[in-house]
XYZ file of C-alpha atoms in Angstrom:
537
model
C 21.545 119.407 -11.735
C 19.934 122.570 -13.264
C 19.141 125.597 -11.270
C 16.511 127.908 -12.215
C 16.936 130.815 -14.282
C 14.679 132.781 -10.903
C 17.386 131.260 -8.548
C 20.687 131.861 -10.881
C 19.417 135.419 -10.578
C 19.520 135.650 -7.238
C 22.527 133.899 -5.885
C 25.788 136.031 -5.869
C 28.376 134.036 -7.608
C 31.041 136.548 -7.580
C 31.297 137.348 -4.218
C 31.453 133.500 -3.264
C 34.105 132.899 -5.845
C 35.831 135.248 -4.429
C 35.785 133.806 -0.665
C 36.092 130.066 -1.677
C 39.443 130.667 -3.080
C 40.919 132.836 -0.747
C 39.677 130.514 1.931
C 41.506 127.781 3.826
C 41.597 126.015 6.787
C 44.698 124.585 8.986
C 43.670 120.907 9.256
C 44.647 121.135 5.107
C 47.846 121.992 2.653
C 47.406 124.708 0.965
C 45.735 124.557 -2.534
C 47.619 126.805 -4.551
C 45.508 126.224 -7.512
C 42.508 127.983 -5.631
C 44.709 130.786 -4.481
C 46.386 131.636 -8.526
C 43.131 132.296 -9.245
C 41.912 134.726 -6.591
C 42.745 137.708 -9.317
C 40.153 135.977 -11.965
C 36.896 135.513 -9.471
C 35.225 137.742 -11.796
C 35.084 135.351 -14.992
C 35.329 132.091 -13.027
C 31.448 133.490 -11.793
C 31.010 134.097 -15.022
C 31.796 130.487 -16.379
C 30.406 129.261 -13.295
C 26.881 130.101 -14.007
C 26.888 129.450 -17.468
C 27.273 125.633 -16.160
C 24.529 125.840 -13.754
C 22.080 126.003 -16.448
C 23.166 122.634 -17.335
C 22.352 119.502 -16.003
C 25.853 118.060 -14.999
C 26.042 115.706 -12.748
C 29.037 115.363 -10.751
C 30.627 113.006 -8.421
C 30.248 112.538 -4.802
C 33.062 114.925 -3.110
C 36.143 113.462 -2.162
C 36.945 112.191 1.669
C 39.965 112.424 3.490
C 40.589 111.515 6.974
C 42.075 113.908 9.099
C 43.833 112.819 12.369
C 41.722 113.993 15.303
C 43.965 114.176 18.289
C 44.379 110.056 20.189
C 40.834 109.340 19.626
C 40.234 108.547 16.101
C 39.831 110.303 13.019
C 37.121 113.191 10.958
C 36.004 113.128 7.804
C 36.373 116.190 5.545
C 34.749 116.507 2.522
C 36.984 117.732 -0.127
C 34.527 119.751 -2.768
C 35.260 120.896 -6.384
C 35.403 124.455 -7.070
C 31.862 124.489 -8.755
C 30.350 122.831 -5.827
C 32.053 124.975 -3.175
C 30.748 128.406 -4.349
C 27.225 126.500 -5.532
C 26.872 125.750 -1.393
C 28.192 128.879 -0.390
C 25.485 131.060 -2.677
C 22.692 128.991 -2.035
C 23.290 128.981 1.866
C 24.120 132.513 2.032
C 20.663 133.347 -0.180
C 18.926 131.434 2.337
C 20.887 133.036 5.596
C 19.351 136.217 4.644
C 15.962 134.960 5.789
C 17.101 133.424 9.015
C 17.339 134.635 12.498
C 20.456 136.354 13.143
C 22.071 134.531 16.344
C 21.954 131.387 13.652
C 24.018 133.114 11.104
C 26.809 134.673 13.923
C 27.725 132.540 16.712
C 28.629 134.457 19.364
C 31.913 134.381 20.947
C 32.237 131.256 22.405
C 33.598 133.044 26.247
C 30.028 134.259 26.335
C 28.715 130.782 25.737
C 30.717 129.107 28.254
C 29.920 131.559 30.987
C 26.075 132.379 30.096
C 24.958 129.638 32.420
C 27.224 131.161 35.375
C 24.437 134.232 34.711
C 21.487 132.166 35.278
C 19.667 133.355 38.836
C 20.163 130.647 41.404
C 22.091 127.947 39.651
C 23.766 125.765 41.788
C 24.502 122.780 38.920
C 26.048 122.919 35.456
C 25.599 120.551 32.288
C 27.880 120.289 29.920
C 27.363 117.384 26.765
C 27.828 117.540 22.574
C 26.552 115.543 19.734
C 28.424 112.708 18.791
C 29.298 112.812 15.283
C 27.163 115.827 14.577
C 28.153 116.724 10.802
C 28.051 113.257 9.537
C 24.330 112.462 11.035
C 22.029 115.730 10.322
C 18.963 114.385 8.286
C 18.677 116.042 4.890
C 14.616 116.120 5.152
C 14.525 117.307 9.075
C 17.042 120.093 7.756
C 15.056 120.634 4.783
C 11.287 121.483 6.756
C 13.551 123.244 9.274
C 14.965 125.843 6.618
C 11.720 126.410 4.861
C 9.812 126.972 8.057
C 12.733 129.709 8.766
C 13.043 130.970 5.480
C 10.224 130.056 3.091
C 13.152 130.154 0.381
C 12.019 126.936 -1.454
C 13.944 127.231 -4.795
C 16.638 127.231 -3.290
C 16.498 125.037 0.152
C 15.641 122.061 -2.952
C 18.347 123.189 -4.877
C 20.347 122.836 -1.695
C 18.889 119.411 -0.612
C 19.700 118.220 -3.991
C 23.749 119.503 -3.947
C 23.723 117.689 -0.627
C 22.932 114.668 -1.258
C 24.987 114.302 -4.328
C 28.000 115.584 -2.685
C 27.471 113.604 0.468
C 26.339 110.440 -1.408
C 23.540 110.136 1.017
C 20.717 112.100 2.804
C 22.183 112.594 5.579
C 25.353 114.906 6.643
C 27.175 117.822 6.148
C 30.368 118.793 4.505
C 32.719 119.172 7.414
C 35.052 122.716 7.953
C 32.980 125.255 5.836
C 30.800 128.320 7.364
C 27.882 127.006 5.259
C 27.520 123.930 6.820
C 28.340 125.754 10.413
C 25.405 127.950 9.836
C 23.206 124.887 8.051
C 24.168 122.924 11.436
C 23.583 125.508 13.696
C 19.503 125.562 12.084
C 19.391 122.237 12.237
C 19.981 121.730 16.203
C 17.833 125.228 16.876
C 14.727 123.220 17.590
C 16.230 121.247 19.982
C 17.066 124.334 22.354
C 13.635 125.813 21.200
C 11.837 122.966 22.519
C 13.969 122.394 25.891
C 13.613 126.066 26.795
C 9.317 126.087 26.121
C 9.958 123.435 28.952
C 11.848 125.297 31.413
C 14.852 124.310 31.022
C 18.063 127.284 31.305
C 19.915 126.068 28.025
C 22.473 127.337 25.468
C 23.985 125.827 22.407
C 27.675 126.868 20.432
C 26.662 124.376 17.650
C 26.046 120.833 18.517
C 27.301 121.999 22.252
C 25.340 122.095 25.129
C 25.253 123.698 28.802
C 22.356 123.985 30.783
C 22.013 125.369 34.250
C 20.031 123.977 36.819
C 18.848 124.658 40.598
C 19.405 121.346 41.638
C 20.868 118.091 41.274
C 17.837 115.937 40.341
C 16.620 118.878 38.093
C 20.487 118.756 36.188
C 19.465 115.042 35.463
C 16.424 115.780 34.154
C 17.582 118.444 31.957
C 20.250 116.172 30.407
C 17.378 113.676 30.075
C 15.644 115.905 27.577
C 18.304 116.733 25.940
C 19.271 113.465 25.213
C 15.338 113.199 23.919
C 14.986 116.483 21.669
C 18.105 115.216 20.415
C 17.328 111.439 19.007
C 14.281 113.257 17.543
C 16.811 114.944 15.366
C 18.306 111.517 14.530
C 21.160 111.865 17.044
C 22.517 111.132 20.705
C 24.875 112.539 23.126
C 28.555 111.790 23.711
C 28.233 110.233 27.188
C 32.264 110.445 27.271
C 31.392 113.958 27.344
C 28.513 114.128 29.370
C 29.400 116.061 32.672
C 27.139 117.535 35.769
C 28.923 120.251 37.836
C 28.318 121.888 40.837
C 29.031 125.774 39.892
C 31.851 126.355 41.206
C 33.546 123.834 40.393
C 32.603 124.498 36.641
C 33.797 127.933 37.133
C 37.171 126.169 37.620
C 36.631 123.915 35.078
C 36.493 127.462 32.362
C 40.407 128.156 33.161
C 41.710 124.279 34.467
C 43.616 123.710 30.879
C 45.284 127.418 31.259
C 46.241 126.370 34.657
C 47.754 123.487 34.229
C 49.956 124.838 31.342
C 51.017 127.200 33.651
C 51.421 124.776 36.358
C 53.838 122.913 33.615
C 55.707 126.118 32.928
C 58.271 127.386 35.602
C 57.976 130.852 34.192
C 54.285 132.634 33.760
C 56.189 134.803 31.490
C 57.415 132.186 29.136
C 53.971 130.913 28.595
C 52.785 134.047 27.872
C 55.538 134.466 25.282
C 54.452 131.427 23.553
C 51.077 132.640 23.706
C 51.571 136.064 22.033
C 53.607 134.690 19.357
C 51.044 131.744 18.712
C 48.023 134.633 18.345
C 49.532 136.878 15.942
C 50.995 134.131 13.851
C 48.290 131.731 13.534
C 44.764 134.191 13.090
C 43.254 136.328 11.176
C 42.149 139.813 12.428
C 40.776 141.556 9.908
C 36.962 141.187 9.423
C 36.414 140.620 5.801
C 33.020 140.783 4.009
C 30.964 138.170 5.013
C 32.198 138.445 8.642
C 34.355 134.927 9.038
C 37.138 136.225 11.193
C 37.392 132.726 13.020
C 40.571 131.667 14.850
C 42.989 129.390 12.312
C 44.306 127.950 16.066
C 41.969 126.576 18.601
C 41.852 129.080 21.352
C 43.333 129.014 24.654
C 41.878 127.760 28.295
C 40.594 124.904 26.128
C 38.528 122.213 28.632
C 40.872 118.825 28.182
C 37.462 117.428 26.397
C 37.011 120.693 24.577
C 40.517 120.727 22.653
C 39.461 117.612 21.330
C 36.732 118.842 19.402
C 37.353 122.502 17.714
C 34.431 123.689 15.599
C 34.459 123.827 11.856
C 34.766 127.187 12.389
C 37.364 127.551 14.199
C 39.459 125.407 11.399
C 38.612 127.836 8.434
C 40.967 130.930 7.792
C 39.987 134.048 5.676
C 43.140 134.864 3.620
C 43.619 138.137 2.314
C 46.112 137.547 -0.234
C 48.005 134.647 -1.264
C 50.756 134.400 1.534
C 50.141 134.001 5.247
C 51.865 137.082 7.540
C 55.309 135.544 8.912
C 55.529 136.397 12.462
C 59.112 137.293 13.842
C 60.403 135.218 16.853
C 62.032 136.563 19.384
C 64.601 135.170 21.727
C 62.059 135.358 24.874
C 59.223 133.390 22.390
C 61.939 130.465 21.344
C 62.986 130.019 25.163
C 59.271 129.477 25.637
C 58.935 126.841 22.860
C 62.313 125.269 23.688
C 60.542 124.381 26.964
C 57.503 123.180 25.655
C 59.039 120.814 23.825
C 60.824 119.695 26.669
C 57.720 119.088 28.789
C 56.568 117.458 26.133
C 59.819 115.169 25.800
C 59.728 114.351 29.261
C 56.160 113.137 29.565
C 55.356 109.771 30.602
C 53.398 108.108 27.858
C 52.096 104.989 29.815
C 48.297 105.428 30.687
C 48.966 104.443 34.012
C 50.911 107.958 34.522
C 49.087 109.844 32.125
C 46.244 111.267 32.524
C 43.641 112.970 29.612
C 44.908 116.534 31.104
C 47.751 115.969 30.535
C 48.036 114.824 27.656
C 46.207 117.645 26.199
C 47.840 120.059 27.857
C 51.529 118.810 26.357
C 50.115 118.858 22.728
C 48.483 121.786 22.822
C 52.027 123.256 24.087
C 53.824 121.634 21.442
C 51.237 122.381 18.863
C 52.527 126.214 19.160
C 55.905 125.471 19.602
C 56.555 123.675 16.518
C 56.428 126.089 13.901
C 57.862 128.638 16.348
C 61.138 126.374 16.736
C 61.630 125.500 13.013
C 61.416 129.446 12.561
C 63.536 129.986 15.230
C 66.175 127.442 13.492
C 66.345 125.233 16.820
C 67.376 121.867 14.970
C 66.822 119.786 17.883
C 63.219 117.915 17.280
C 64.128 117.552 13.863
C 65.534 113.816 15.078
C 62.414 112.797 17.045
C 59.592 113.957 14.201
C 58.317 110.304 13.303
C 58.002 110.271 16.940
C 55.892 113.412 16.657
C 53.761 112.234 14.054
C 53.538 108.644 15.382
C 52.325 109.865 19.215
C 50.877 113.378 18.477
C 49.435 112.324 14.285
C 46.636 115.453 14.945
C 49.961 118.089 15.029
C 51.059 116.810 11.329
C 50.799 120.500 10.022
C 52.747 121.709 13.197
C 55.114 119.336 11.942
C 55.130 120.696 8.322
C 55.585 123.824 9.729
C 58.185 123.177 11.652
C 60.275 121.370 8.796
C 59.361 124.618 6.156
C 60.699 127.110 9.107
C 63.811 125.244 9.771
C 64.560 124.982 6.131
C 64.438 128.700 5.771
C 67.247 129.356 7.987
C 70.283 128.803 5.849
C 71.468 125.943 3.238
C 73.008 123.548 6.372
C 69.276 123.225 7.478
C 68.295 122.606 4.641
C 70.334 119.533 4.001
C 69.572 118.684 7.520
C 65.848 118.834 6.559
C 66.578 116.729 3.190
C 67.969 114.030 5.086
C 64.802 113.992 7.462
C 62.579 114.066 4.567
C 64.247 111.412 3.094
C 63.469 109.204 6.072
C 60.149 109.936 6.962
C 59.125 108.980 3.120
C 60.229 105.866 4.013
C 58.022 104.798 6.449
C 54.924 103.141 5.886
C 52.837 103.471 9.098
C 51.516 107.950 8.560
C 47.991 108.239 7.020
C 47.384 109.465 3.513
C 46.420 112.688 5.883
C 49.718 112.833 6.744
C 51.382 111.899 4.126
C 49.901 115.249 2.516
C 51.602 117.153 4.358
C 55.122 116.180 4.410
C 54.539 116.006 0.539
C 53.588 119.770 0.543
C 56.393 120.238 2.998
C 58.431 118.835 0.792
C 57.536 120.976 -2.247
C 58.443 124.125 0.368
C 61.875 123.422 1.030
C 64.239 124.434 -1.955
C 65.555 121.371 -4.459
C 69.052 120.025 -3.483
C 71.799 119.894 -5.935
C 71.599 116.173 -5.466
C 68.855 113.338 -6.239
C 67.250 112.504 -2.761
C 64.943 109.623 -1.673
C 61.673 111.697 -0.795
C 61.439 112.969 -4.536
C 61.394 109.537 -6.119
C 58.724 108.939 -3.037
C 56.513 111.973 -4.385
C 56.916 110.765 -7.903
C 55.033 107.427 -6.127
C 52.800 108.987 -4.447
C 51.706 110.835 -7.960
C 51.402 107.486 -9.463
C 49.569 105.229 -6.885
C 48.626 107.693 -4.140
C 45.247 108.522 -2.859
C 43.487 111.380 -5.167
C 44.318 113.750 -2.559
C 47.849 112.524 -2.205
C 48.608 112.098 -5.556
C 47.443 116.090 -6.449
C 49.473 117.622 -3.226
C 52.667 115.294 -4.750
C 52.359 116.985 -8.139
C 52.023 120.114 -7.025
C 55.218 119.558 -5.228
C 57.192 118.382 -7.872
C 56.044 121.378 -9.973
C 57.325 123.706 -7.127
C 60.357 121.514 -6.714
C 61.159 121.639 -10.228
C 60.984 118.359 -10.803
C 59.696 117.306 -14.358
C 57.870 114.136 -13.989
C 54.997 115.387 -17.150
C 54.418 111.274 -17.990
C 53.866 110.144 -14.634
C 51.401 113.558 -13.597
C 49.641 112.758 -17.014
C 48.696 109.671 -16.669
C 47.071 110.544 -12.923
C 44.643 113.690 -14.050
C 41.632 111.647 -14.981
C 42.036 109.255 -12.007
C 41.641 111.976 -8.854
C 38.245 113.301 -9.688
C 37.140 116.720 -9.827
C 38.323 118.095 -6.212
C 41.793 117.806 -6.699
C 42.538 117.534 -10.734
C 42.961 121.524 -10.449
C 45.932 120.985 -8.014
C 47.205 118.255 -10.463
C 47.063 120.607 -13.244
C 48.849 123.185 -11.353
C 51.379 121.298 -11.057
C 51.682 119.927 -14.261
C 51.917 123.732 -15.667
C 54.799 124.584 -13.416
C 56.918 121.465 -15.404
C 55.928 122.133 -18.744
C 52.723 124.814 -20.007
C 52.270 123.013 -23.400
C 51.862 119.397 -21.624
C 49.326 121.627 -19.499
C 47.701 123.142 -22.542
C 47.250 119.518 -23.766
C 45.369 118.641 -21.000
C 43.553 121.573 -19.759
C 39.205 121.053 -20.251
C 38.096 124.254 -19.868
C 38.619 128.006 -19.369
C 38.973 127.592 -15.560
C 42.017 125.544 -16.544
C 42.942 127.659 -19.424
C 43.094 130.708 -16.410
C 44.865 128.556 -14.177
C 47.857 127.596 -17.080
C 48.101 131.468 -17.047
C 48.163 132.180 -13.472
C 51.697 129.462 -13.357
C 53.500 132.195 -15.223
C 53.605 135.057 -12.442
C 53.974 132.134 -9.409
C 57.888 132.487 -7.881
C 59.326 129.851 -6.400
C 59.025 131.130 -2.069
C 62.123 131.153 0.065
């Protein structure tokens, strides 16, 4: 599609560039293409709205399913770099027009104890969309923003990126502040409508809690929820649908904290594994458009609640092209040493187990991981298709771990190798997962000798999944692996979303192959930007 020339003049190109590919999130590898290019935002905005005038048209964006926890999977919508900062400029032209509290979420603390505030509750509600992302209705969102904003230009211009990226009218691309902010908009009238009627409710995106005075008015609260909702085109999770009696939903706001310390013989260990965890994994400093979000979901987590972390909370703001390395102390590993443990220990039959539980020992594990593979503690390394197999949602815990232990000497690394070379060879991980023992892979310096998982990364280059087959490249070109043929003859076959990884890749093995292939000056900068990259560790 063609934008016009009114709108190309008003959308800030530059500054989205800029944020799109310095931004990722921690349900994905890293794109390295994205992040060699962070120093040439300026000309990539340049060539960016030079195509705008045109009318391209470009394929749907590319899907992966990411493990969600035991209960399923979630769709992410991998986008192209034109289509990214197109849907971060038009959103943030039309933000400007829209109430603030839809634009900044508050902290989420303040939305979980607002109700506790409410004058003579005696009941809490507590229920969420199911689905949300993949069900909001392009039109409904569409009459929604222009009542808001009046910023027509660009809400069609926005209606139209949707629906060819999505393939449909209906949904969102999921993990990306735009479509937190478009989603936020798009359930407003909901709470608008439930409050005219006297309801005490609050929303934290498709989220609900209401207070009520009594029991029969907490049922008819949820009632019209569940009503202003289908007129949005959606229902309620009923698996998530819960009434409490107030104090028992104070409780309820630090139950997961207490059972991990319930789990833990020592408060202070957990609080070790908590202060390592927080400076590692997030991202304190506020950048320009204000998305400081958490890359780690945060702690006290409901057992239902850890199961569903917002887009938001997924996305990390990078400020330069490597994450900060946190040091781990002796009194942090001891901590981690025992999560893992608990989480060894655990009884895996449902009969034993309850949902808890079994929240509580992956979240545990989920910060012990990368803190034991730092910490050189070789012990899980044996039980990691066990890992992936029972806990597939901590896959990049699992990466992590496997880059941290390899960066403790050359006898880990061989150690690692030999892992690597096993996991490759079995067939049951998603392609999800398989992406990230392939970037894993491409982290953990090339062994004198030939090894099993690099002829498996040469596969996955030739027959993978788009997604698969980019991450795999971009391995081998880190590994120094030169497999030019093979990496050729996949460019044109993984779309638009991930040929820039591909190339990447294919520059790192050989820059006049590269040059061969490259189809425009976004390419032409990323062949350049291969030149200064250093091999890490």
């Amino acid at each position: 599609m063609s934008l016009p020339e009114a709108l190309l003049q008003r959308l800030d190109f530059e500054t989205a560039v800029k944020v799109e590919l310095a931004t990722t999130n921690r349900l994905m590898p890293r794109r390295w293409d994205r992040l060699a290019l962070v120093a040439h935002a300026s000309e990539i905005a340049k060539w960016l709205k030079a195509q705008y005038r045109r009318d391209k048209m470009e394929p749907p964006a590319s899907i992966l399913f990411v493990d969600k926890n035991r209960k399923g999977t979630r769709p992410i919508s991998e986008l192209s770099i034109r289509d990214r900062v197109l849907y971060r400029s038009l959103v943030t032209l039309i933000a400007q027009s829209l109430p603030d509290e839809l634009v900044r979420r508050p902290p989420i603390e303040s939305f979980r104890h607002a109700p506790l505030d409410v004058p003579n509750v005696r009941y809490i509600s507590k229920t969420d969309v199911a689905a949300y992302y993949e069900f909001i209705d392009h039109e409904l969102l569409h009459d929604e923003l222009l009542a808001q904003t009046g910023e027509a230009l660009a809400i069609d211009a926005l209606m139209d990126l949707l629906e060819r990226m999505m393939g449909r009218r209906v949904g969102l691309p999921q993990v990306h502040k735009a479509s937190d902010i478009l989603g936020d908009t798009y359930i407003d009238p909901a709470k608008r409508r439930l409050r005219r009627a006297g309801y005490e409710v609050y929303t934290f995106s498709d989220d609900f809690r209401i207070a009520s005075g009594s029991l029969a008015g907490a049922r008819s609260a949820l009632e019209a929820c569940a009503a202003e909702v289908r007129l949005l085109g959606l229902v309620l999770n009923e698996s998530k649908t819960y009434t409490y009696a107030v104090d028992n939903y104070q409780a309820s706001l630090t139950a997961f904290a207490d059972a991990e310390a319930k789990l833990f013989d020592e408060e202070t260990a957990l609080r070790d594994l908590r202060l390592l965890v927080e400076s590692d994994y997030s991202d304190d400093d506020d950048d320009e458009d204000g998305e400081d979000e958490d890359a780690e979901p945060g702690f006290a987590l409901s057992d239902t609640e850890i199961e569903d972390i917002t887009d938001s909370d997924a996305i990390v703001e990078m400020n330069g092209t490597e994450e900060r390395q946190a040091e781990v102390d002796r009194a942090q590993l001891r901590a981690a040493r025992r999560a893992w443990e608990i989480w060894m220990d655990e009884d895996e039959s449902e009969e034993t187990q309850s949902s808890r539980t079994a929240a509580v020992t992956e979240a545990l594990l989920s910060r012990s991981l990368p803190i034991l593979g730092a910490g050189g503690d070789r012990h899980p390394l044996e039980y990691l298709s066990l890992v992936l197999r029972y806990e597939p949602a901590l896959t990049p815990q699992t990466a992590k771990y496997i880059v941290g232990l390899a960066g403790n000497g050359k006898s880990a690394r061989r150690l690692v190798r030999t892992r690597l070379d096993a996991l490759c060879r079995e067939d049951n991980f998603s392609t999800w997962q398989k992406m990230w023992l392939a970037d894993a892979a491409g982290n953990v310096v090339r062994g004198d000798s030939d090894h099993a998982h690099y002829e498996w990364l040469v596969e996955c280059v030739r027959v993978g999944a788009p997604a698969l087959a980019a991450t795999a490249a971009a391995a081998l070109g880190k590994l120094g692996l030169s497999e030019t043929d093979v990496v050729v003859g996949a460019l044109d076959r993984v779309g638009p979303s991930w040929r820039p990884l591909m190339l990447w890749g294919l520059a790192l093995m050989d820059e006049d192959q590269a040059e061969a292939n490259r189809e425009d000056r976004v390419d032409q900068l990323l062949i350049e930007a291969t030149r200064t990259w250093r091999q890490p560790g």
